Amino acid sequence: MRFYLISDNVDTQMGMRLAGIEGVVVHEPAEVREALKEAAEDSGIAVVLITEKLVKLCEEMFYDYKLNHKQPLIISIPDRHATSNITEQISGYIESAIGLKL
């Protein structure tokens, strides 16, 4: 079981590659849809990371996959131009996953 990245920029992809996470860089809604479909069909992929910009570009599809597919787990991540506070977001993930408030 492995992670997979769907990103809108090369910088995020390169950073994830350094951590051993493969992925693709896409920019159009059709490309996002195709990349997510391919990742969902690969039984070896357990977690798909998608940058916030792509989630906003294809919100309906993103939430449809999250609600109607058991695998893979799809997680929105901030990229280098993120508008959200990464510390709060990570703390929220930890709190919801294990019930520990930081």
XYZ file of N, CA and C in Angstrom:
306
model
N 0.843 -1.171 0.000
C 0.000 0.000 0.000
C 0.895 1.244 0.000
N 0.600 2.153 -0.902
C 1.461 3.328 -1.024
C 0.653 4.615 -1.197
N 1.360 5.720 -1.083
C 0.795 7.047 -1.294
C 0.971 7.413 -2.768
N 0.111 8.335 -3.246
C 0.207 8.835 -4.609
C -0.200 10.302 -4.586
N 0.486 11.130 -5.348
C 0.241 12.568 -5.363
C -0.345 13.021 -6.690
N -1.377 13.857 -6.611
C -1.893 14.568 -7.783
C -1.706 16.048 -7.463
N -0.794 16.685 -8.191
C -0.381 18.049 -7.876
C -0.585 18.988 -9.048
N -0.635 20.268 -8.739
C -0.732 21.281 -9.789
C 0.601 21.958 -10.051
N 1.641 21.584 -9.301
C 2.948 22.195 -9.556
C 4.087 21.207 -9.332
N 5.172 21.455 -10.033
C 6.326 20.566 -10.014
C 7.043 20.603 -8.666
N 7.044 21.750 -7.987
C 7.736 21.863 -6.701
C 7.175 20.879 -5.676
N 5.864 20.793 -5.595
C 5.224 19.861 -4.665
C 5.552 18.429 -5.064
N 5.513 18.145 -6.352
C 5.826 16.799 -6.815
C 7.264 16.420 -6.465
N 8.189 17.332 -6.669
C 9.594 17.039 -6.361
C 9.801 16.809 -4.870
N 9.150 17.621 -4.037
C 9.257 17.429 -2.592
C 8.730 16.077 -2.161
N 7.615 15.666 -2.730
C 7.046 14.362 -2.389
C 7.906 13.220 -2.914
N 8.501 13.422 -4.068
C 9.401 12.395 -4.605
C 10.560 12.134 -3.656
N 11.056 13.203 -3.027
C 12.146 13.038 -2.060
C 11.720 12.176 -0.876
N 10.419 12.170 -0.596
C 9.884 11.339 0.493
C 9.451 9.967 -0.024
N 9.682 9.694 -1.317
C 9.349 8.396 -1.878
C 7.933 8.273 -2.404
N 7.246 9.408 -2.599
C 5.870 9.389 -3.074
C 5.834 9.766 -4.550
N 5.336 8.859 -5.375
C 5.203 9.111 -6.803
C 3.943 9.933 -7.066
N 3.859 10.511 -8.255
C 2.667 11.280 -8.579
C 2.732 11.915 -9.942
N 1.718 12.736 -10.218
C 1.621 13.432 -11.502
C 1.338 14.905 -11.267
N 1.654 15.703 -12.281
C 1.329 17.127 -12.275
C 0.284 17.343 -13.355
N -0.858 17.910 -12.966
C -1.953 18.166 -13.893
C -2.477 19.585 -13.676
N -3.207 20.103 -14.668
C -3.691 21.477 -14.558
C -5.159 21.652 -14.927
N -5.698 20.780 -15.743
C -7.069 20.907 -16.228
C -7.997 19.925 -15.507
N -9.284 20.277 -15.371
C -10.231 19.373 -14.704
C -10.260 17.961 -15.306
N -10.181 17.857 -16.625
C -10.187 16.534 -17.260
C -8.961 15.727 -16.857
N -7.812 16.395 -16.734
C -6.587 15.711 -16.305
C -6.693 15.245 -14.858
N -7.282 16.081 -14.013
C -7.470 15.717 -12.600
C -8.379 14.498 -12.517
N -9.465 14.533 -13.253
C -10.434 13.434 -13.263
C -9.761 12.127 -13.691
N -8.975 12.180 -14.752
C -8.296 10.993 -15.259
C -7.251 10.473 -14.265
N -6.482 11.373 -13.672
C -5.460 10.964 -12.705
C -6.090 10.321 -11.473
N -7.189 10.897 -11.001
C -7.872 10.336 -9.833
C -8.487 8.981 -10.165
N -9.052 8.861 -11.353
C -9.640 7.589 -11.783
C -8.569 6.500 -11.838
N -7.412 6.809 -12.424
C -6.325 5.831 -12.516
C -5.810 5.445 -11.142
N -5.676 6.413 -10.254
C -5.194 6.120 -8.898
C -6.196 5.250 -8.150
N -7.489 5.526 -8.318
C -8.523 4.753 -7.628
C -8.570 3.312 -8.131
N -8.232 3.092 -9.381
C -8.255 1.750 -9.950
C -7.020 0.931 -9.592
N -5.960 1.579 -9.137
C -4.729 0.883 -8.752
C -4.874 0.374 -7.320
N -4.972 -0.931 -7.158
C -5.189 -1.515 -5.822
C -3.998 -1.324 -4.883
N -2.844 -0.973 -5.415
C -1.671 -0.755 -4.581
C -1.627 0.626 -3.931
N -2.471 1.535 -4.382
C -2.489 2.896 -3.837
C -3.521 2.974 -2.718
N -3.056 3.320 -1.519
C -3.941 3.406 -0.355
C -4.369 4.836 -0.066
N -3.486 5.814 -0.350
C -3.771 7.212 -0.037
C -3.404 8.075 -1.235
N -4.354 8.908 -1.650
C -4.100 9.873 -2.722
C -4.068 11.263 -2.099
N -2.968 11.970 -2.310
C -2.811 13.346 -1.847
C -3.095 14.265 -3.029
N -3.972 15.244 -2.837
C -4.309 16.195 -3.902
C -4.126 17.610 -3.361
N -3.461 18.464 -4.131
C -3.236 19.830 -3.682
C -4.553 20.609 -3.631
N -4.605 21.584 -2.715
C -5.812 22.385 -2.496
C -6.332 23.035 -3.781
N -5.439 23.527 -4.603
C -5.841 24.205 -5.836
C -6.636 23.269 -6.743
N -6.207 22.005 -6.838
C -6.917 21.042 -7.674
C -8.251 20.638 -7.059
N -8.293 20.585 -5.734
C -9.564 20.279 -5.062
C -10.573 21.376 -5.381
N -10.153 22.633 -5.305
C -11.050 23.752 -5.613
C -11.482 23.736 -7.077
N -10.600 23.262 -7.947
C -10.894 23.188 -9.372
C -11.970 22.135 -9.672
N -11.981 21.062 -8.892
C -12.901 19.937 -9.130
C -13.583 19.506 -7.834
N -14.158 20.451 -7.101
C -14.736 20.162 -5.791
C -15.788 19.057 -5.808
N -16.713 19.099 -6.755
C -17.782 18.102 -6.788
C -17.226 16.694 -6.950
N -16.289 16.532 -7.875
C -15.693 15.222 -8.111
C -14.921 14.750 -6.881
N -14.183 15.664 -6.275
C -13.384 15.343 -5.088
C -14.283 14.813 -3.967
N -15.353 15.530 -3.673
C -16.241 15.109 -2.589
C -17.037 13.857 -2.953
N -17.345 13.679 -4.227
C -18.012 12.453 -4.659
C -17.129 11.237 -4.384
N -15.848 11.333 -4.735
C -14.920 10.233 -4.467
C -14.789 9.983 -2.979
N -14.671 11.044 -2.204
C -14.511 10.875 -0.750
C -15.731 10.204 -0.122
N -16.913 10.530 -0.600
C -18.137 10.003 -0.012
C -18.534 8.630 -0.544
N -18.209 8.329 -1.776
C -18.740 7.129 -2.414
C -17.728 6.024 -2.707
N -16.475 6.228 -2.371
C -15.462 5.197 -2.601
C -14.746 4.881 -1.288
N -14.612 3.616 -0.993
C -13.935 3.221 0.244
C -12.427 3.362 0.124
N -11.906 3.108 -1.042
C -10.474 3.227 -1.248
C -10.218 3.870 -2.589
N -9.196 4.617 -2.713
C -8.207 5.015 -1.721
C -8.712 6.165 -0.852
N -8.019 6.391 0.241
C -8.288 7.545 1.086
C -7.763 8.769 0.336
N -8.586 9.785 0.176
C -8.205 10.976 -0.584
C -8.078 12.147 0.373
N -6.897 12.776 0.365
C -6.605 13.856 1.296
C -6.146 15.091 0.542
N -6.742 16.228 0.891
C -6.340 17.515 0.336
C -5.140 18.028 1.124
N -4.099 18.449 0.418
C -2.911 18.987 1.088
C -2.619 20.396 0.568
N -2.072 21.237 1.421
C -1.669 22.565 0.941
C -0.398 22.448 0.109
N -0.254 23.322 -0.867
C 0.984 23.363 -1.623
C 1.772 24.587 -1.195
N 2.766 24.961 -1.943
C 3.622 26.084 -1.533
C 2.889 27.414 -1.543
N 1.739 27.507 -2.214
C 0.961 28.733 -2.254
C -0.290 28.624 -1.393
N -0.257 27.774 -0.414
C -1.450 27.459 0.373
C -2.026 28.691 1.062
N -3.349 28.697 1.114
C -4.028 29.791 1.794
C -4.395 29.416 3.224
N -4.369 28.137 3.525
C -4.737 27.696 4.873
C -3.509 27.612 5.768
N -3.757 27.556 7.053
C -2.677 27.437 8.017
C -2.338 25.960 8.187
N -1.173 25.556 7.726
C -0.778 24.145 7.730
C -0.731 23.565 9.139
N -0.287 24.347 10.111
C -0.206 23.845 11.479
C -1.584 23.472 12.005
N -2.563 24.323 11.784
C -3.929 24.029 12.220
C -4.495 22.826 11.479
N -4.187 22.713 10.207
C -4.699 21.606 9.417
C -4.120 20.270 9.905
N -2.830 20.218 10.148
C -2.204 18.989 10.638
C -2.721 18.646 12.023
N -2.856 19.633 12.886
C -3.411 19.397 14.220
C -4.827 18.841 14.123
N -5.611 19.352 13.194
C -6.964 18.847 12.985
C -6.976 17.403 12.524
N -6.039 17.034 11.624
C -5.928 15.649 11.170
C -5.613 14.723 12.347
N -4.669 15.142 13.185
C -4.278 14.318 14.334
C -5.440 14.165 15.292
N -6.109 15.278 15.579
C -7.233 15.232 16.511
C -8.348 14.326 16.001
N -8.682 14.425 14.722
C -9.756 13.580 14.196
C -9.332 12.125 14.072
N -8.051 11.875 13.826
C -7.596 10.490 13.637
C -7.444 9.743 14.954
N -6.868 10.399 15.959
C -6.594 9.666 17.211
C -7.206 10.314 18.447
N -7.896 11.433 18.254
C -8.578 12.066 19.392
C -7.657 12.839 20.321
N -6.461 13.162 19.853
C -5.492 13.884 20.685
C -5.425 15.325 20.222
N -5.766 16.256 21.132
C -5.714 17.678 20.778
C -4.352 18.224 21.144
N -3.705 18.867 20.168
C -2.371 19.439 20.387
C -2.473 20.900 20.758
